[in-house]
Amino acid sequence: MDGKEVTLAGFAHETRDLGGIAFLVLRDRKGLAQVTLVKKLLGKEVFKMARTISRESVVLVRGNVKAEPKAPRGYEILPSEIRVINAAQVPLPLDPTEKVECELDTRLDARFMDIRRPSVLAAFEIESSVLKSLRDYFYQKGVTEVFTPKIVAAATEGGTDLFPISYFEKEAFLNQSPQLYKQMLMGAGMDRVFEIGPIFRAEEHDTRRHLNEAISIDLEVSFADDKAVMELLEEAVVGAYRYVSENCRYQLEVLGLNLAVPKLPFRRITYTEALDLASEKVGVKMQWGDDLDTETERFLGESIGEHYFLTDWPSSIKPYYTLPYEDRPDVCRGFDLMHPRMELASGAQRVHGYDQLVGRIKEKGLDPDGFEFYLKAFRYGMPPHAGWGLGLSRLVMTMLNLENIRDAVLFPRDRRRLVP
Ligand code: ATP
Ligand code: MG
């Protein structure tokens, strides 16, 4: 565009004053543009005003593009007009130029300003691409997108980790998972559904991979078994990596990342094999039926070094809706998708027989009466089905090697944070 007239608007990233000449660097989400302020061209008054524009003000510039090897990306703008659309106050709550490091809490308190930092923004733009890739994949597989209620009367798993809310004269909760609803939609003949929406967990965890509100990508497929939906899951994940590596080059460059697309198929390891592997390591002593602790997960992740599936879990530690193997009911068709750093997804072939489901609910010490609205869908012809739930932020944080899940959520909700 050398020689062309342009109009740019953006944030005043920085100003540099060298006396008779000054630079104003404008920034938007696509990058920086150097505006070279020359007194002779602008006149004394405008030149004086432009030199003192406060950082992060929203500024409009009209001028001509000129090739200039010393400018960022090889071009500068020689302005004929400069207008401050909205001035920023001083001092700023944090430095959006990323020159100064800053505590996570300070960043989250002024999140709008934090997101002006190119590397912070890049993660959210990539997240949007991940969602697009997943949606495209589901549509291509003939899956219907649905929304199920987030205000519910009963717990999915009968647990205590629910947020109660006041709902007129009734007791209600924020839903911890769309599990029961997506299963009911199998009974509704919708055949294959997906939902991308919030899940709420009232757990008092304080980790880098848990929040109290998260976005879950849920899939449920009729006439599919656990093996079939594991294939859909690994294809969806690898597809997202591939899409990001091809379509988010600028954002990956900002993050300094060379994204490697994982290879298909992922390794499958049974829970029992995982226990054996872990017990080879001194200090990890686990009994069959124990949930894998963080230390074991870390050990497995380090020794495997790539995505893997953990399959064939003990029925005792998977939810009641997980289908046990017919010939060995203490083992079930549940699976977890693991990244070396953490769990990304859980799924299973589900129990579809009414009597068996009621039995499993009782075995877990729960009252089937509380699940009547759900059980009803199993009495009048329920297809066999399987599905999974994948944590969006965990997928993004592991893909981009972000340290904390809070870096992959715009406005995170945790034990201490409800604002902004
Ligand atoms: P974990 O064992 O890591 O606490 P979970 O087994 O309780 O997770 P599931 O109920 O299996 O979680 O939920 C499916 C997926 O949703 C998880 O694999 C994870 O990616 C995501 N997820 C669940 N809970 C949270 C949370 N509190 N914060 C962020 N993501 C979550
Ligand atoms: Mg899980």
Tab-separated table of C-alpha atoms and ligand atoms in Angstrom:
chain	number	residue	atom	x	y	z
A	1	MET	CA	0.000	0.000	0.000
A	2	ASP	CA	3.027	2.276	-0.360
A	3	GLY	CA	1.748	5.754	-1.207
A	4	LYS	CA	-1.926	4.965	-0.485
A	5	GLU	CA	-4.086	7.029	1.861
A	6	VAL	CA	-5.376	5.087	4.892
A	7	THR	CA	-7.463	5.640	7.992
A	8	LEU	CA	-6.451	3.667	11.082
A	9	ALA	CA	-7.956	3.538	14.522
A	10	GLY	CA	-6.547	1.727	17.521
A	11	PHE	CA	-4.908	2.040	20.919
A	12	ALA	CA	-1.914	4.312	21.460
A	13	HIS	CA	0.627	1.580	22.194
A	14	GLU	CA	3.501	3.961	22.837
A	15	THR	CA	4.852	7.390	21.942
A	16	ARG	CA	8.482	8.242	21.419
A	17	ASP	CA	9.567	11.844	21.257
A	18	LEU	CA	12.799	12.772	19.545
A	19	GLY	CA	12.314	16.564	19.418
A	20	GLY	CA	11.346	17.684	15.912
A	21	ILE	CA	10.118	14.179	15.109
A	22	ALA	CA	8.048	11.820	17.221
A	23	PHE	CA	6.521	8.354	16.835
A	24	LEU	CA	3.100	7.177	17.826
A	25	VAL	CA	2.679	3.413	17.618
A	26	LEU	CA	-0.931	2.302	17.140
A	27	ARG	CA	-2.048	-1.189	18.081
A	28	ASP	CA	-5.046	-3.341	17.297
A	29	ARG	CA	-5.527	-7.097	17.537
A	30	LYS	CA	-3.662	-7.651	14.287
A	31	GLY	CA	-0.475	-5.868	15.320
A	32	LEU	CA	1.347	-2.536	15.425
A	33	ALA	CA	1.630	0.390	13.023
A	34	GLN	CA	4.144	3.195	13.330
A	35	VAL	CA	2.764	6.694	12.832
A	36	THR	CA	5.590	9.137	12.246
A	37	LEU	CA	4.764	12.622	13.492
A	38	VAL	CA	6.473	15.362	11.558
A	39	LYS	CA	5.982	18.914	12.817
A	40	LYS	CA	6.059	20.443	9.339
A	41	LEU	CA	3.266	18.157	8.063
A	42	LEU	CA	0.981	18.397	11.072
A	43	GLY	CA	1.391	21.971	12.138
A	44	LYS	CA	2.588	23.087	15.558
A	45	GLU	CA	-0.686	22.634	17.457
A	46	VAL	CA	-1.542	19.109	16.303
A	47	PHE	CA	2.082	18.022	16.617
A	48	LYS	CA	2.124	19.188	20.241
A	49	MET	CA	-1.161	17.430	21.013
A	50	ALA	CA	-0.118	14.179	19.300
A	51	ARG	CA	3.170	14.021	21.244
A	52	THR	CA	1.334	13.983	24.531
A	53	ILE	CA	-1.418	11.441	23.800
A	54	SER	CA	-1.694	9.215	26.848
A	55	ARG	CA	-0.882	5.555	26.364
A	56	GLU	CA	-3.830	3.293	25.499
A	57	SER	CA	-6.038	6.165	24.352
A	58	VAL	CA	-8.190	5.327	21.345
A	59	VAL	CA	-6.810	7.302	18.441
A	60	LEU	CA	-7.774	7.806	14.806
A	61	VAL	CA	-5.139	8.621	12.207
A	62	ARG	CA	-5.547	9.545	8.541
A	63	GLY	CA	-2.453	9.663	6.388
A	64	ASN	CA	-0.252	8.159	3.723
A	65	VAL	CA	1.580	4.846	3.858
A	66	LYS	CA	5.312	4.989	3.176
A	67	ALA	CA	7.765	2.127	2.902
A	68	GLU	CA	10.325	2.591	5.676
A	69	PRO	CA	12.742	-0.255	6.376
A	70	LYS	CA	13.349	0.950	9.945
A	71	ALA	CA	9.640	0.863	10.907
A	72	PRO	CA	7.992	-2.286	12.343
A	73	ARG	CA	7.043	-4.526	9.398
A	74	GLY	CA	8.632	-2.053	6.984
A	75	TYR	CA	5.984	0.682	6.751
A	76	GLU	CA	5.133	3.935	8.457
A	77	ILE	CA	2.120	6.247	8.247
A	78	LEU	CA	2.686	9.945	7.613
A	79	PRO	CA	-0.455	11.505	9.095
A	80	SER	CA	-2.378	14.490	7.863
A	81	GLU	CA	-4.959	14.175	10.651
A	82	ILE	CA	-4.853	12.808	14.197
A	83	ARG	CA	-7.833	12.630	16.499
A	84	VAL	CA	-8.106	11.304	20.044
A	85	ILE	CA	-11.447	9.509	20.057
A	86	ASN	CA	-11.291	8.637	23.733
A	87	ALA	CA	-8.391	9.441	26.028
A	88	ALA	CA	-7.067	6.909	28.549
A	89	GLN	CA	-6.593	7.977	32.148
A	90	VAL	CA	-3.218	7.709	33.854
A	91	PRO	CA	-1.811	5.659	35.458
A	92	LEU	CA	-2.866	2.434	33.727
A	93	PRO	CA	-3.897	-0.522	35.907
A	94	LEU	CA	-1.224	-2.588	34.145
A	95	ASP	CA	1.190	-2.356	31.259
A	96	PRO	CA	-0.359	-3.835	28.123
A	97	THR	CA	2.901	-3.732	26.158
A	98	GLU	CA	4.137	-6.836	28.016
A	99	LYS	CA	7.401	-5.133	28.918
A	100	VAL	CA	6.601	-5.392	32.605
A	101	GLU	CA	5.549	-8.717	34.143
A	102	CYS	CA	2.513	-8.637	36.344
A	103	GLU	CA	0.819	-10.797	39.006
A	104	LEU	CA	-2.083	-13.001	37.879
A	105	ASP	CA	-4.489	-11.340	40.346
A	106	THR	CA	-3.613	-7.850	39.102
A	107	ARG	CA	-4.137	-9.051	35.554
A	108	LEU	CA	-7.501	-10.626	36.330
A	109	ASP	CA	-8.668	-7.547	38.264
A	110	ALA	CA	-8.084	-5.437	35.124
A	111	ARG	CA	-8.850	-8.194	32.667
A	112	PHE	CA	-10.073	-5.843	29.904
A	113	MET	CA	-6.642	-4.218	29.899
A	114	ASP	CA	-4.819	-7.534	30.289
A	115	ILE	CA	-6.521	-8.876	27.163
A	116	ARG	CA	-4.997	-5.981	25.205
A	117	ARG	CA	-1.690	-7.823	25.646
A	118	PRO	CA	-1.118	-9.620	22.353
A	119	SER	CA	-0.138	-12.951	23.921
A	120	VAL	CA	-3.197	-12.979	26.187
A	121	LEU	CA	-5.506	-12.142	23.301
A	122	ALA	CA	-3.863	-14.743	21.052
A	123	ALA	CA	-4.995	-17.578	23.336
A	124	PHE	CA	-8.640	-16.468	23.120
A	125	GLU	CA	-8.541	-16.056	19.374
A	126	ILE	CA	-7.129	-19.571	19.151
A	127	GLU	CA	-9.871	-20.802	21.474
A	128	SER	CA	-12.435	-19.436	19.027
A	129	SER	CA	-10.726	-21.334	16.206
A	130	VAL	CA	-10.753	-24.517	18.290
A	131	LEU	CA	-14.520	-24.092	18.717
A	132	LYS	CA	-15.011	-23.506	15.012
A	133	SER	CA	-13.000	-26.604	14.172
A	134	LEU	CA	-14.978	-28.731	16.640
A	135	ARG	CA	-18.325	-27.417	15.393
A	136	ASP	CA	-17.321	-28.017	11.762
A	137	TYR	CA	-16.294	-31.557	12.693
A	138	PHE	CA	-19.577	-32.294	14.460
A	139	TYR	CA	-21.684	-30.906	11.613
A	140	GLN	CA	-19.666	-32.922	9.121
A	141	LYS	CA	-20.473	-36.032	11.202
A	142	GLY	CA	-24.182	-35.201	11.165
A	143	VAL	CA	-24.380	-34.237	14.844
A	144	THR	CA	-27.146	-31.845	15.963
A	145	GLU	CA	-26.181	-28.929	18.197
A	146	VAL	CA	-28.414	-28.597	21.265
A	147	PHE	CA	-28.793	-26.586	24.453
A	148	THR	CA	-29.964	-28.186	27.672
A	149	PRO	CA	-30.966	-26.379	30.882
A	150	LYS	CA	-28.379	-25.031	33.281
A	151	ILE	CA	-31.005	-24.522	35.983
A	152	VAL	CA	-31.952	-27.974	37.227
A	153	ALA	CA	-33.783	-29.707	40.043
A	154	ALA	CA	-31.404	-32.616	40.663
A	155	ALA	CA	-27.724	-33.455	40.671
A	156	THR	CA	-26.266	-35.429	37.776
A	157	GLU	CA	-24.291	-37.675	40.051
A	158	GLY	CA	-26.070	-37.081	43.316
A	159	GLY	CA	-22.967	-35.372	44.645
A	160	THR	CA	-22.804	-32.421	46.955
A	161	ASP	CA	-20.736	-30.246	44.633
A	162	LEU	CA	-23.699	-28.214	43.398
A	163	PHE	CA	-24.438	-24.521	43.613
A	164	PRO	CA	-27.942	-24.045	45.022
A	165	ILE	CA	-29.920	-21.120	43.621
A	166	SER	CA	-33.239	-19.661	44.575
A	167	TYR	CA	-35.893	-20.477	42.011
A	168	PHE	CA	-39.205	-19.010	43.134
A	169	GLU	CA	-40.557	-21.350	45.823
A	170	LYS	CA	-38.497	-24.360	44.666
A	171	GLU	CA	-35.024	-25.636	45.365
A	172	ALA	CA	-32.837	-25.547	42.264
A	173	PHE	CA	-29.189	-25.871	41.286
A	174	LEU	CA	-26.750	-24.902	38.574
A	175	ASN	CA	-26.113	-27.966	36.452
A	176	GLN	CA	-22.757	-29.699	36.854
A	177	SER	CA	-23.017	-31.492	33.482
A	178	PRO	CA	-25.495	-31.939	30.606
A	179	GLN	CA	-25.097	-35.724	31.020
A	180	LEU	CA	-28.659	-36.678	31.924
A	181	TYR	CA	-30.202	-34.367	29.331
A	182	LYS	CA	-28.057	-35.507	26.430
A	183	GLN	CA	-28.907	-39.107	27.325
A	184	MET	CA	-32.607	-38.273	27.387
A	185	LEU	CA	-32.170	-36.838	23.881
A	186	MET	CA	-30.972	-40.279	22.771
A	187	GLY	CA	-34.322	-41.547	24.042
A	188	ALA	CA	-35.921	-38.722	22.059
A	189	GLY	CA	-34.499	-40.169	18.853
A	190	MET	CA	-32.146	-37.251	18.169
A	191	ASP	CA	-29.512	-39.885	17.406
A	192	ARG	CA	-26.405	-37.732	17.841
A	193	VAL	CA	-26.155	-34.430	19.682
A	194	PHE	CA	-23.476	-32.066	20.887
A	195	GLU	CA	-23.566	-29.159	23.278
A	196	ILE	CA	-20.992	-26.502	24.037
A	197	GLY	CA	-21.930	-24.800	27.267
A	198	PRO	CA	-21.087	-24.018	30.869
A	199	ILE	CA	-20.843	-26.551	33.677
A	200	PHE	CA	-20.805	-25.538	37.325
A	201	ARG	CA	-18.904	-27.354	40.071
A	202	ALA	CA	-19.108	-26.196	43.668
A	203	GLU	CA	-15.816	-27.916	44.522
A	204	GLU	CA	-13.414	-26.051	46.774
A	205	HIS	CA	-10.392	-26.965	44.685
A	206	ASP	CA	-7.502	-24.584	44.326
A	207	THR	CA	-5.529	-25.921	41.381
A	208	ARG	CA	-4.269	-24.711	38.019
A	209	ARG	CA	-6.735	-26.900	36.153
A	210	HIS	CA	-10.018	-26.479	38.043
A	211	LEU	CA	-12.505	-23.635	38.053
A	212	ASN	CA	-16.026	-23.462	39.442
A	213	GLU	CA	-17.452	-22.560	36.062
A	214	ALA	CA	-16.072	-24.208	32.928
A	215	ILE	CA	-17.082	-24.750	29.325
A	216	SER	CA	-17.717	-28.351	28.412
A	217	ILE	CA	-17.946	-29.805	24.927
A	218	ASP	CA	-20.363	-32.699	25.178
A	219	LEU	CA	-21.174	-35.366	22.626
A	220	GLU	CA	-23.664	-38.228	22.781
A	221	VAL	CA	-24.219	-40.770	19.985
A	222	SER	CA	-26.856	-43.489	19.656
A	223	PHE	CA	-25.892	-46.978	18.500
A	224	ALA	CA	-22.260	-46.204	19.289
A	225	ASP	CA	-20.047	-47.948	21.821
A	226	ASP	CA	-17.153	-46.591	23.858
A	227	LYS	CA	-14.629	-47.476	21.134
A	228	ALA	CA	-16.560	-45.547	18.479
A	229	VAL	CA	-16.830	-42.333	20.495
A	230	MET	CA	-13.157	-42.535	21.485
A	231	GLU	CA	-12.343	-42.420	17.785
A	232	LEU	CA	-14.575	-39.368	17.372
A	233	LEU	CA	-12.847	-37.729	20.333
A	234	GLU	CA	-9.289	-38.243	19.142
A	235	GLU	CA	-10.229	-37.116	15.632
A	236	ALA	CA	-11.902	-34.000	17.007
A	237	VAL	CA	-8.863	-33.117	19.140
A	238	VAL	CA	-6.315	-33.737	16.382
A	239	GLY	CA	-8.562	-31.841	13.949
A	240	ALA	CA	-8.532	-28.834	16.298
A	241	TYR	CA	-4.721	-28.913	16.507
A	242	ARG	CA	-4.490	-29.134	12.725
A	243	TYR	CA	-6.975	-26.299	12.195
A	244	VAL	CA	-5.140	-24.033	14.629
A	245	SER	CA	-1.739	-24.832	13.127
A	246	GLU	CA	-3.058	-23.890	9.669
A	247	ASN	CA	-5.301	-20.939	10.524
A	248	CYS	CA	-3.744	-19.223	13.539
A	249	ARG	CA	-0.193	-18.613	12.337
A	250	TYR	CA	-0.111	-15.016	13.579
A	251	GLN	CA	-1.399	-15.943	17.045
A	252	LEU	CA	1.041	-18.869	17.343
A	253	GLU	CA	3.865	-16.547	16.344
A	254	VAL	CA	2.813	-14.068	19.047
A	255	LEU	CA	2.871	-16.934	21.557
A	256	GLY	CA	6.229	-18.133	20.244
A	257	LEU	CA	4.766	-21.572	19.643
A	258	ASN	CA	5.593	-24.163	17.068
A	259	LEU	CA	2.468	-26.292	17.364
A	260	ALA	CA	3.004	-30.009	16.782
A	261	VAL	CA	-0.135	-31.832	15.637
A	262	PRO	CA	-0.529	-35.085	17.634
A	263	LYS	CA	-0.503	-38.353	15.705
A	264	LEU	CA	-3.523	-40.641	15.392
A	265	PRO	CA	-4.473	-42.998	16.918
A	266	PHE	CA	-3.774	-42.140	20.547
A	267	ARG	CA	-2.404	-44.900	22.739
A	268	ARG	CA	-4.981	-46.888	24.698
A	269	ILE	CA	-3.946	-48.071	28.155
A	270	THR	CA	-6.237	-49.910	30.519
A	271	TYR	CA	-6.586	-48.775	34.085
A	272	THR	CA	-4.917	-52.038	35.180
A	273	GLU	CA	-1.940	-51.476	32.871
A	274	ALA	CA	-1.664	-47.939	34.230
A	275	LEU	CA	-1.529	-49.293	37.790
A	276	ASP	CA	1.201	-51.749	36.797
A	277	LEU	CA	3.192	-48.990	35.104
A	278	ALA	CA	2.839	-46.745	38.133
A	279	SER	CA	3.726	-49.472	40.627
A	280	GLU	CA	7.032	-50.015	38.787
A	281	LYS	CA	7.878	-46.574	40.016
A	282	VAL	CA	9.010	-46.583	43.620
A	283	GLY	CA	6.659	-44.804	45.970
A	284	VAL	CA	3.461	-45.165	43.958
A	285	LYS	CA	1.447	-47.865	45.661
A	286	MET	CA	-2.116	-48.108	44.427
A	287	GLN	CA	-4.829	-50.684	44.963
A	288	TRP	CA	-7.169	-51.782	42.191
A	289	GLY	CA	-10.260	-49.625	42.650
A	290	ASP	CA	-8.373	-46.510	43.770
A	291	ASP	CA	-8.812	-43.411	41.656
A	292	LEU	CA	-5.529	-42.440	40.017
A	293	ASP	CA	-3.936	-39.716	42.095
A	294	THR	CA	-2.213	-36.649	40.673
A	295	GLU	CA	1.220	-38.173	41.244
A	296	THR	CA	0.334	-41.295	39.256
A	297	GLU	CA	-1.175	-39.191	36.481
A	298	ARG	CA	1.980	-37.109	36.340
A	299	PHE	CA	4.156	-40.209	36.230
A	300	LEU	CA	2.066	-41.731	33.428
A	301	GLY	CA	2.092	-38.476	31.499
A	302	GLU	CA	5.860	-38.179	31.772
A	303	SER	CA	6.519	-41.744	30.716
A	304	ILE	CA	4.017	-41.723	27.829
A	305	GLY	CA	4.740	-38.165	26.695
A	306	GLU	CA	1.706	-37.717	24.411
A	307	HIS	CA	-2.098	-37.909	24.476
A	308	TYR	CA	-3.423	-41.285	25.612
A	309	PHE	CA	-6.688	-42.954	26.634
A	310	LEU	CA	-7.165	-44.640	29.992
A	311	THR	CA	-9.809	-47.333	29.536
A	312	ASP	CA	-11.552	-50.147	31.385
A	313	TRP	CA	-11.918	-48.430	34.738
A	314	PRO	CA	-13.270	-50.145	37.858
A	315	SER	CA	-17.061	-49.741	37.871
A	316	SER	CA	-16.829	-48.615	41.479
A	317	ILE	CA	-15.143	-45.300	40.620
A	318	LYS	CA	-17.081	-44.346	37.508
A	319	PRO	CA	-20.601	-42.864	37.617
A	320	TYR	CA	-23.725	-45.061	37.662
A	321	TYR	CA	-24.500	-44.353	33.999
A	322	THR	CA	-21.252	-46.054	32.865
A	323	LEU	CA	-21.874	-49.496	31.318
A	324	PRO	CA	-20.083	-52.416	33.031
A	325	TYR	CA	-18.675	-55.198	30.832
A	326	GLU	CA	-21.161	-58.050	30.671
A	327	ASP	CA	-18.634	-60.774	31.549
A	328	ARG	CA	-16.808	-58.850	34.287
A	329	PRO	CA	-19.166	-56.316	35.879
A	330	ASP	CA	-16.489	-54.855	38.144
A	331	VAL	CA	-14.884	-53.305	35.049
A	332	CYS	CA	-16.684	-50.716	32.934
A	333	ARG	CA	-16.627	-49.125	29.502
A	334	GLY	CA	-15.578	-45.742	30.823
A	335	PHE	CA	-12.533	-43.902	29.535
A	336	ASP	CA	-10.544	-40.744	30.137
A	337	LEU	CA	-8.627	-38.834	27.500
A	338	MET	CA	-5.361	-37.713	29.021
A	339	HIS	CA	-2.834	-35.083	28.019
A	340	PRO	CA	0.538	-35.718	29.708
A	341	ARG	CA	-0.286	-32.788	32.017
A	342	MET	CA	-3.909	-33.591	32.932
A	343	GLU	CA	-7.272	-35.164	32.122
A	344	LEU	CA	-8.977	-33.550	29.130
A	345	ALA	CA	-12.157	-35.586	28.797
A	346	SER	CA	-14.211	-38.390	30.320
A	347	GLY	CA	-16.580	-40.611	28.420
A	348	ALA	CA	-18.209	-43.999	28.305
A	349	GLN	CA	-20.663	-46.314	26.777
A	350	ARG	CA	-23.757	-45.762	28.904
A	351	VAL	CA	-26.150	-48.102	30.621
A	352	HIS	CA	-29.261	-48.162	28.409
A	353	GLY	CA	-31.357	-50.855	30.111
A	354	TYR	CA	-33.872	-49.487	32.604
A	355	ASP	CA	-33.507	-52.214	35.261
A	356	GLN	CA	-29.736	-52.172	35.083
A	357	LEU	CA	-29.685	-48.366	35.409
A	358	VAL	CA	-31.938	-48.418	38.475
A	359	GLY	CA	-29.670	-51.124	39.948
A	360	ARG	CA	-26.545	-49.062	39.312
A	361	ILE	CA	-28.121	-45.948	40.875
A	362	LYS	CA	-28.956	-47.966	44.009
A	363	GLU	CA	-25.481	-49.525	44.109
A	364	LYS	CA	-24.060	-46.013	44.257
A	365	GLY	CA	-26.234	-45.341	47.297
A	366	LEU	CA	-28.545	-42.958	45.417
A	367	ASP	CA	-32.324	-42.850	45.363
A	368	PRO	CA	-33.866	-43.687	41.944
A	369	ASP	CA	-36.915	-41.549	42.846
A	370	GLY	CA	-34.760	-38.469	42.480
A	371	PHE	CA	-33.978	-39.487	38.907
A	372	GLU	CA	-37.523	-40.239	37.753
A	373	PHE	CA	-37.490	-37.519	35.060
A	374	TYR	CA	-34.377	-39.162	33.602
A	375	LEU	CA	-35.309	-42.810	34.127
A	376	LYS	CA	-38.620	-42.275	32.326
A	377	ALA	CA	-36.684	-41.888	29.062
A	378	PHE	CA	-35.301	-45.415	29.509
A	379	ARG	CA	-38.685	-47.158	29.723
A	380	TYR	CA	-40.031	-46.659	26.218
A	381	GLY	CA	-37.203	-47.689	23.905
A	382	MET	CA	-33.755	-46.278	24.617
A	383	PRO	CA	-31.071	-46.943	21.996
A	384	PRO	CA	-27.642	-48.077	23.184
A	385	HIS	CA	-25.432	-44.976	23.284
A	386	ALA	CA	-22.076	-43.556	24.242
A	387	GLY	CA	-20.517	-40.119	24.588
A	388	TRP	CA	-18.036	-37.857	26.298
A	389	GLY	CA	-17.437	-34.449	27.850
A	390	LEU	CA	-14.307	-32.497	26.948
A	391	GLY	CA	-13.097	-29.434	28.870
A	392	LEU	CA	-12.569	-26.556	26.436
A	393	SER	CA	-10.118	-24.604	28.584
A	394	ARG	CA	-8.058	-27.673	29.363
A	395	LEU	CA	-7.819	-28.456	25.665
A	396	VAL	CA	-6.650	-24.896	24.934
A	397	MET	CA	-4.267	-24.633	27.896
A	398	THR	CA	-2.519	-27.901	27.058
A	399	MET	CA	-2.414	-27.063	23.341
A	400	LEU	CA	-0.786	-23.689	24.039
A	401	ASN	CA	1.261	-24.851	26.995
A	402	LEU	CA	-0.387	-22.271	29.282
A	403	GLU	CA	0.542	-22.650	32.909
A	404	ASN	CA	-2.831	-21.923	34.435
A	405	ILE	CA	-6.415	-22.602	33.316
A	406	ARG	CA	-7.116	-18.954	34.209
A	407	ASP	CA	-5.038	-17.999	31.159
A	408	ALA	CA	-7.578	-19.828	28.991
A	409	VAL	CA	-10.744	-18.296	30.501
A	410	LEU	CA	-11.757	-14.687	29.922
A	411	PHE	CA	-13.362	-14.122	33.314
A	412	PRO	CA	-12.512	-17.100	35.548
A	413	ARG	CA	-14.633	-18.119	38.505
A	414	ASP	CA	-12.853	-19.732	41.421
A	415	ARG	CA	-13.208	-20.043	45.190
A	416	ARG	CA	-12.058	-16.437	45.670
A	417	ARG	CA	-13.040	-14.729	42.445
A	418	LEU	CA	-16.516	-13.611	41.423
A	419	VAL	CA	-15.522	-10.279	39.856
A	420	PRO	CA	-15.072	-9.113	37.142
B	1	ATP	P1	-10.991	-33.913	37.407
B	1	ATP	O1	-10.862	-35.349	37.816
B	1	ATP	O2	-9.809	-33.405	36.636
B	1	ATP	O3	-11.408	-33.010	38.517
B	1	ATP	P2	-13.580	-34.689	36.503
B	1	ATP	O4	-13.311	-36.126	36.206
B	1	ATP	O5	-14.245	-34.331	37.772
B	1	ATP	O6	-12.203	-33.855	36.354
B	1	ATP	P3	-15.609	-34.734	34.495
B	1	ATP	O7	-16.818	-34.703	35.342
B	1	ATP	O8	-15.151	-36.014	33.931
B	1	ATP	O9	-14.407	-34.029	35.308
B	1	ATP	O10	-15.821	-33.614	33.363
B	1	ATP	C1	-15.407	-33.792	32.002
B	1	ATP	C2	-14.334	-32.798	31.623
B	1	ATP	O11	-14.733	-31.450	31.945
B	1	ATP	C3	-13.030	-32.978	32.396
B	1	ATP	O12	-12.223	-33.973	31.805
B	1	ATP	C4	-12.419	-31.600	32.299
B	1	ATP	O13	-11.769	-31.403	31.052
B	1	ATP	C5	-13.624	-30.680	32.351
B	1	ATP	N1	-13.815	-30.216	33.741
B	1	ATP	C6	-14.480	-30.852	34.704
B	1	ATP	N2	-14.469	-30.171	35.850
B	1	ATP	C7	-13.761	-29.054	35.605
B	1	ATP	C8	-13.384	-27.920	36.391
B	1	ATP	N3	-13.755	-27.818	37.669
B	1	ATP	N4	-12.649	-26.947	35.806
B	1	ATP	C9	-12.292	-27.049	34.513
B	1	ATP	N5	-12.606	-28.074	33.719
B	1	ATP	C10	-13.335	-29.072	34.245
B	2	MG	MG	-13.495	-37.184	34.518
